[in-house]
Coordinates of C-alpha atoms in Angstrom, one line a residue:
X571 CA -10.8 -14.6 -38.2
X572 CA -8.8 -15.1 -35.2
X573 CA -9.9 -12.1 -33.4
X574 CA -13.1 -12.7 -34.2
X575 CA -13.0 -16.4 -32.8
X576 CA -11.1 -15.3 -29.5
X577 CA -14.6 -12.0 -28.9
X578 CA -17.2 -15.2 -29.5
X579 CA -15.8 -16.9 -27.0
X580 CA -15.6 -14.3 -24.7
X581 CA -18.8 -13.0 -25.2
X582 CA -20.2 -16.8 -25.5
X583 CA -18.4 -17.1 -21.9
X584 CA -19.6 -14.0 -20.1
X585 CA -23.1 -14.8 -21.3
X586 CA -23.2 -18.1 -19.4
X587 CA -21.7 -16.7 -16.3
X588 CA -24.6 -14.1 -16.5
X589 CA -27.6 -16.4 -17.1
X590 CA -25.6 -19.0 -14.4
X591 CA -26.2 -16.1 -12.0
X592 CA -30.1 -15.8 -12.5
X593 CA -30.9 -18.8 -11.1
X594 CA -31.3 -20.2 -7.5
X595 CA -29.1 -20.4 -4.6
X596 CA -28.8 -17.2 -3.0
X597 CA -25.4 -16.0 -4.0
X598 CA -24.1 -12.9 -4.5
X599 CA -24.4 -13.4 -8.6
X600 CA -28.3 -14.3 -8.7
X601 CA -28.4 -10.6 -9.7
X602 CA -26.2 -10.1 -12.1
X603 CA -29.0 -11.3 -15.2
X604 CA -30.2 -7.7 -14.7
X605 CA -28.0 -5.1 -14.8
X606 CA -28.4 -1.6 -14.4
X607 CA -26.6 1.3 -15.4
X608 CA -26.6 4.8 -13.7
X609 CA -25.9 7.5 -15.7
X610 CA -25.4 10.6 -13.4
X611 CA -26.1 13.4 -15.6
X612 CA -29.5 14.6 -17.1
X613 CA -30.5 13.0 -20.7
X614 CA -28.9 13.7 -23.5
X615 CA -25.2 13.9 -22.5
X616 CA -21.8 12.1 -22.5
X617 CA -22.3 10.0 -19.8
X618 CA -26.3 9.5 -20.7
X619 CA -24.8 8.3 -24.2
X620 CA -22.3 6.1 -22.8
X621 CA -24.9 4.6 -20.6
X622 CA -27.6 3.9 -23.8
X623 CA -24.6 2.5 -26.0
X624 CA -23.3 0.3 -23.1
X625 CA -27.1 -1.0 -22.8
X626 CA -27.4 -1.2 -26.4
X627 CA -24.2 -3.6 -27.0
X628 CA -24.7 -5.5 -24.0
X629 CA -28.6 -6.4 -25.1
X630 CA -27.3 -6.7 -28.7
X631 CA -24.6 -9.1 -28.3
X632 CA -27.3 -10.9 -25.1
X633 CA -24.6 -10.4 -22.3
X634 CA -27.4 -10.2 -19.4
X635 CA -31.3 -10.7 -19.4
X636 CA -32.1 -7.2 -19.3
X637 CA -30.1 -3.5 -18.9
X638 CA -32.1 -0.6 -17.5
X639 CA -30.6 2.8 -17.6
X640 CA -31.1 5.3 -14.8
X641 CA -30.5 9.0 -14.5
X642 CA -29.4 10.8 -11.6
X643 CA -28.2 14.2 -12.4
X644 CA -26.7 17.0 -10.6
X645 CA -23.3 18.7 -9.2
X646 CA -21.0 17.0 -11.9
X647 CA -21.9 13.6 -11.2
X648 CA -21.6 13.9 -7.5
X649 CA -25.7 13.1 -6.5
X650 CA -25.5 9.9 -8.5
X651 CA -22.1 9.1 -6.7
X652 CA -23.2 9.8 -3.0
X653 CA -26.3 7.1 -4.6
X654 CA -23.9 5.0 -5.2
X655 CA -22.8 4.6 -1.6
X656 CA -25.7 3.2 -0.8
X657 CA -26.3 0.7 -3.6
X658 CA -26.5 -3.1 -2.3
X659 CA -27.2 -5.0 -5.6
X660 CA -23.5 -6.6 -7.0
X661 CA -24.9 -5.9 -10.6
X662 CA -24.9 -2.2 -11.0
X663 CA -22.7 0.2 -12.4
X664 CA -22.1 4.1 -12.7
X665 CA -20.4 5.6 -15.5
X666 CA -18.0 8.2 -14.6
X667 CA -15.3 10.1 -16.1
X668 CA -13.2 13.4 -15.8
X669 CA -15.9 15.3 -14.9
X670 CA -16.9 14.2 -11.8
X671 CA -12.8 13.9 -10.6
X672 CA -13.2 17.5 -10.7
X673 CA -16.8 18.3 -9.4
X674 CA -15.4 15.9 -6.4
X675 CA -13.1 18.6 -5.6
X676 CA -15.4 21.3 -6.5
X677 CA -18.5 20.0 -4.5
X678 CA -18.4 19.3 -0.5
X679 CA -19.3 15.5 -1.0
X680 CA -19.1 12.5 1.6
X681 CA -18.5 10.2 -0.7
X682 CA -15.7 10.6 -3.7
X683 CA -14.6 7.9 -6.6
X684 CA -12.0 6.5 -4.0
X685 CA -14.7 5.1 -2.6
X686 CA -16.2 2.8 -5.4
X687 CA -14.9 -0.3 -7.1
X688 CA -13.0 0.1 -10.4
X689 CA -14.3 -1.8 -13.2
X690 CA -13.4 -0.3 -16.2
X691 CA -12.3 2.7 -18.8
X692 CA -13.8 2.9 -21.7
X693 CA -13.4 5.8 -24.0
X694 CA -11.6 8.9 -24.4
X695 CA -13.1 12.2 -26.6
X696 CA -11.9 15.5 -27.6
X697 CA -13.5 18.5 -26.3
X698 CA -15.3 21.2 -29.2
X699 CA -15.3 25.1 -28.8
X700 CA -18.7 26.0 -30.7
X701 CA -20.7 29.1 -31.5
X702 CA -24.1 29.1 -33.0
X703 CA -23.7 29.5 -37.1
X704 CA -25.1 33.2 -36.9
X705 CA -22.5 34.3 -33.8
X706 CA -19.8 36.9 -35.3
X707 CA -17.2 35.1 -33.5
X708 CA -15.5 32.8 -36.4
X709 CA -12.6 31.8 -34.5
X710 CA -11.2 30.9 -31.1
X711 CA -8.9 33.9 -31.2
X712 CA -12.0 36.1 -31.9
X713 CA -14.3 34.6 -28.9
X714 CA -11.4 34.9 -26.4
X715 CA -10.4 38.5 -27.4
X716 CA -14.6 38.9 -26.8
X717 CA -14.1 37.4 -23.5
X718 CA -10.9 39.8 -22.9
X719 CA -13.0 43.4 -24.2
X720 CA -16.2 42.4 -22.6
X721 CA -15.7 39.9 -19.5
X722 CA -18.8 38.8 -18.3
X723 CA -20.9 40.0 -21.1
X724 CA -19.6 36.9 -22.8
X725 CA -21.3 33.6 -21.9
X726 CA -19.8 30.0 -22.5
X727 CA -21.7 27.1 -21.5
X728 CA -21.2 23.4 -21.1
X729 CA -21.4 20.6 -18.4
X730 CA -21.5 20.8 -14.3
X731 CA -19.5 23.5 -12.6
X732 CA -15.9 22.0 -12.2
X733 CA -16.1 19.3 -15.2
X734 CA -14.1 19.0 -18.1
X735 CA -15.7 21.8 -19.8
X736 CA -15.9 24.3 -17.0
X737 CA -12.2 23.5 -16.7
X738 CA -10.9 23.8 -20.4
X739 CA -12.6 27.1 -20.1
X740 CA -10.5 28.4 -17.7
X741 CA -7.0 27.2 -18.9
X742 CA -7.8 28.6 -22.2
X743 CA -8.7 32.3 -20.4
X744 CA -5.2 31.4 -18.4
X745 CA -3.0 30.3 -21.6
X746 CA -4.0 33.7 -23.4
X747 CA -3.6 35.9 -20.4
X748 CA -6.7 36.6 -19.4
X749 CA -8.1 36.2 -15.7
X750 CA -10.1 33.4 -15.1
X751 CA -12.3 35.6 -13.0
X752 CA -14.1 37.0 -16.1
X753 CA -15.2 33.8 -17.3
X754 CA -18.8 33.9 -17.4
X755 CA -19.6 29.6 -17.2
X756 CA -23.3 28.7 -17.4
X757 CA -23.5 25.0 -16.1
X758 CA -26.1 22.2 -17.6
X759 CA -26.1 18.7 -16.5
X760 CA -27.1 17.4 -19.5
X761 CA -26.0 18.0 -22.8
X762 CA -29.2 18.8 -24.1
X763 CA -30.1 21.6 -22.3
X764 CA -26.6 23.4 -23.2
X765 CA -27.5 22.3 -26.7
X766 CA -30.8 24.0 -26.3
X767 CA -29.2 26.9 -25.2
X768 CA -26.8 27.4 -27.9
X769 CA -29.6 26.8 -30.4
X770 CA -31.9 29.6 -28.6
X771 CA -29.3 32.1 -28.7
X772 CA -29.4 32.3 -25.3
X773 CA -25.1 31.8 -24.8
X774 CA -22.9 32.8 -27.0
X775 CA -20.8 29.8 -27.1
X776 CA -20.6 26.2 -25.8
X777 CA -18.0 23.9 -24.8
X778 CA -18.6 20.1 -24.9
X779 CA -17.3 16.7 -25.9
X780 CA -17.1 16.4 -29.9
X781 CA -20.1 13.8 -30.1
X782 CA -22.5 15.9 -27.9
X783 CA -22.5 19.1 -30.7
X784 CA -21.1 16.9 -34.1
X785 CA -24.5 16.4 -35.5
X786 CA -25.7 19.8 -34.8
X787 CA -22.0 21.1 -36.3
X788 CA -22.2 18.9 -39.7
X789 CA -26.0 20.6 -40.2
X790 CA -24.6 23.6 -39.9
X791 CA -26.3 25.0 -36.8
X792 CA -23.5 25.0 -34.9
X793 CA -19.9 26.3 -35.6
X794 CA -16.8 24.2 -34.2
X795 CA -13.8 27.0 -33.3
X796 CA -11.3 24.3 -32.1
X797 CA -10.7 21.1 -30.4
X798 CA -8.6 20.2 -27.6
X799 CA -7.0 16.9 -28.7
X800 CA -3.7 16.4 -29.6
X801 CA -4.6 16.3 -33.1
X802 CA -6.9 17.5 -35.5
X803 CA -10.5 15.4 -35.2
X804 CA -11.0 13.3 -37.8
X805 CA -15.0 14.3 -38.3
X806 CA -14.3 18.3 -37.4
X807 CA -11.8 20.1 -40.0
X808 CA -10.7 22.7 -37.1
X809 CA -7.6 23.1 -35.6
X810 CA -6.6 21.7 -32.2
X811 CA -6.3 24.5 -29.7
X812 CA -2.2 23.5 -29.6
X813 CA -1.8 24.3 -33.3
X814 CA -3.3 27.4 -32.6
X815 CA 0.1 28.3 -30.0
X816 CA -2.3 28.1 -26.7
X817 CA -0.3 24.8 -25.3
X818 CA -3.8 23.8 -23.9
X819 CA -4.8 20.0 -24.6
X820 CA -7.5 18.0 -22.1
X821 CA -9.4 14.7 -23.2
X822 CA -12.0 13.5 -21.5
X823 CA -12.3 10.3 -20.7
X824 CA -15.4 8.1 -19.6
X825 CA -15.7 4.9 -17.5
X826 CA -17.7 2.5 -15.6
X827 CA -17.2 2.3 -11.5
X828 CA -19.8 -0.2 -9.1
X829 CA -20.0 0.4 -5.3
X830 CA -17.2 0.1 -3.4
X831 CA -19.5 -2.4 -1.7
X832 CA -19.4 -5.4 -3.6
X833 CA -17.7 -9.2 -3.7
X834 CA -14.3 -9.5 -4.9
X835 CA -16.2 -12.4 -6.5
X836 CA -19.0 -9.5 -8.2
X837 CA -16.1 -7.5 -9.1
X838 CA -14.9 -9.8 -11.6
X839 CA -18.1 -11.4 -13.2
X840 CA -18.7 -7.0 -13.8
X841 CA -15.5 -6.8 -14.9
X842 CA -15.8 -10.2 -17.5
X843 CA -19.1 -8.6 -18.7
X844 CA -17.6 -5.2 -19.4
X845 CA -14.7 -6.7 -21.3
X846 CA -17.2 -9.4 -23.0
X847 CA -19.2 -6.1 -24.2
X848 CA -16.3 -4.0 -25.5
X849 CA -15.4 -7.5 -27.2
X850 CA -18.7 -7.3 -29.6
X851 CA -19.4 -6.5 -32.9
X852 CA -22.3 -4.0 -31.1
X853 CA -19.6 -1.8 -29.3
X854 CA -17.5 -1.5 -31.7
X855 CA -20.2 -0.4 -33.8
X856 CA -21.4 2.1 -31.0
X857 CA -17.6 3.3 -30.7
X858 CA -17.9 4.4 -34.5
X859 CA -21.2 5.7 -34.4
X860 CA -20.0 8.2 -31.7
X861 CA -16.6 8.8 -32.6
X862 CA -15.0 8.0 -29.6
X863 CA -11.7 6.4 -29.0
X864 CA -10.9 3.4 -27.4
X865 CA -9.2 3.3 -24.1
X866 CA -10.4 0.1 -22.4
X867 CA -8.7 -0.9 -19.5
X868 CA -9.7 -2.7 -16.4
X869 CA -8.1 -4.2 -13.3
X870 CA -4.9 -2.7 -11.5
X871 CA -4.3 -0.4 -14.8
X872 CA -7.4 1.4 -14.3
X873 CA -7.5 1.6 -10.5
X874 CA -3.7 3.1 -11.1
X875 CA -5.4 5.6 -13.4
X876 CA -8.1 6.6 -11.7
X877 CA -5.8 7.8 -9.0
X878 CA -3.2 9.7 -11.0
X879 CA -6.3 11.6 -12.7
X880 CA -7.5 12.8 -9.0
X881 CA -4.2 14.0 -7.9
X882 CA -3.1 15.6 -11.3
X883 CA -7.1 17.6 -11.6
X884 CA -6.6 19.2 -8.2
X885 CA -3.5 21.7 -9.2
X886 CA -5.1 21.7 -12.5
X887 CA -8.5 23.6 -10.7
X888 CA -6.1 25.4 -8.3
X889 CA -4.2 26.9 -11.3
X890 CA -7.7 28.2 -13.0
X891 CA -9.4 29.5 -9.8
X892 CA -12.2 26.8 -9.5
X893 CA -10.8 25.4 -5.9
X894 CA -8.7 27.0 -3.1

């Protein structure tokens, strides 16, 4: 009851200082009643999902007069995040993640994540190995040795070249022996058109995060060969790709970042409505409904993150091949 007393007034709280900004005066918060939320990926993917539940919690639980989602997709992120640059309003945000740390490095861009403002981490998710339910290949050992006989022949697709699924790719060629170089990666930006792909026969396997294929794998359309958490998924009864003796394990994470632009002042009232949002009844329900973990953090702790994830995905790509 406590808890629940402690979110109301959070949310209560936020909600004032959202409808305070709307009205006159000219400062920098007479924006923030109308948020809007980038997602820089094509519908249908991770960050497109994160954006829709984030603007599905924050109307729900009536955090700010109205949330628009955008898409801006292309290069792993990195087209919304050189249009972030040049964003002046103090109420918008971008969600990012580990994908676009490494399409920074993979891309020639002006503009990388050191360059925004830090507002907050929000989930984490285990990557999925699938085949389409007719593929011969029934386990991971049987697509890799595929990959091994046939090279090339073998496609695997997933997100933007140099994102999460682009790189788990390559360290699981690397951790079984075989050379990058034969990996055969056919980028999407958005998870439906690698879902579309898979279900077309027209690759012959796909990497993702787990909630972009579950669906598809509890219909049995898809086939999950092995996930890339620590442990086993609670939704997928596959093994993690560390039980099966590879030693590879990569979560991706997602966040929200504004433009390095704004108010100190702007910074917190974003960061008060984030925390305000994870807070409510809605996210909590969206955090289920998705089965994503929870790894909110704001402030100094995720500006500190941030940073050790783009020094430690740089050796990481230089290991596998994708950067020099």
């Amino acid at each position: 009851m406590a808890g629940q007393h402690t979110r109301l007034l959070a949310a209560v709280a936020v909600a004032g200082l959202v409808l305070a900004g709307c009205g006159g005066g000219g400062g920098a918060g007479d924006e923030v009643g109308r948020l809007e939320i980038m997602a820089p990926a094509d519908p249908g993917g991770g960050w497109d999902q994160t954006a829709r539940a984030m603007q599905a919690a924050i109307d729900g639980a009536g955090l700010a007069d109205s949330v628009q989602v955008s898409n801006v997709g292309g290069a792993g992120g990195t087209v919304g995040l050189q249009k972030l640059a040049t964003e002046r309003s103090e109420s918008y945000l971008m969600v990012t993640g580990l994908v676009m740390v490494g399409a920074v490095e993979t891309n020639e861009v002006d503009k990388r994540l050191e360059d925004t403002t830090p507002i907050a981490r929000l989930t984490a998710e285990d990557e999925v190995v699938v085949v389409p339910a007719e593929s011969p290949y029934r386990t991971i050992e049987e697509l890799l040795a595929a990959v091994r006989e046939k090279g090339t022949g073998v496609s695997i697709t997933g997100g933007s070249a140099g994102g999460t699924d682009h790189i788990l790719a390559g360290m699981l060629l690397q951790a079984t022996g075989i050379d990058p170089g034969k990996l055969n990666y056919v980028p999407y930006s958005g998870g439906g058109e690698s879902l579309a792909a898979l279900l077309g026969g027209k690759v012959d396997a796909g990497i993702s995060g787990v909630g972009e294929y579950v669906e598809q794998i509890k219909a049995g359309k898809l086939r999950a060969l092995g996930t890339s958490g620590p442990k086993e998924h609670p939704e997928l009864k596959v093994p993690t790709f560390t039980k099966l003796g590879t030693g590879v394990e990569l979560i991706n994470w997602r966040g929200v970042v504004a433009p390095g632009s704004i108010s100190v002042a702007a910074k917190d009232r974003l960061v008060e409505l984030v925390t305000a949002m994870h807070a409510s009844p809605q996210w909590q329900e969206e955090l289920a409904k998705k089965g994503w973990t929870d790894t909110f953090q704001t402030g100094h702790d995720f500006s500190t993150f941030l940073t050790k994830e783009i020094g430690r995905i740089k050796p990481v790509l230089q290991e596998i091949g994708l950067v020099s």
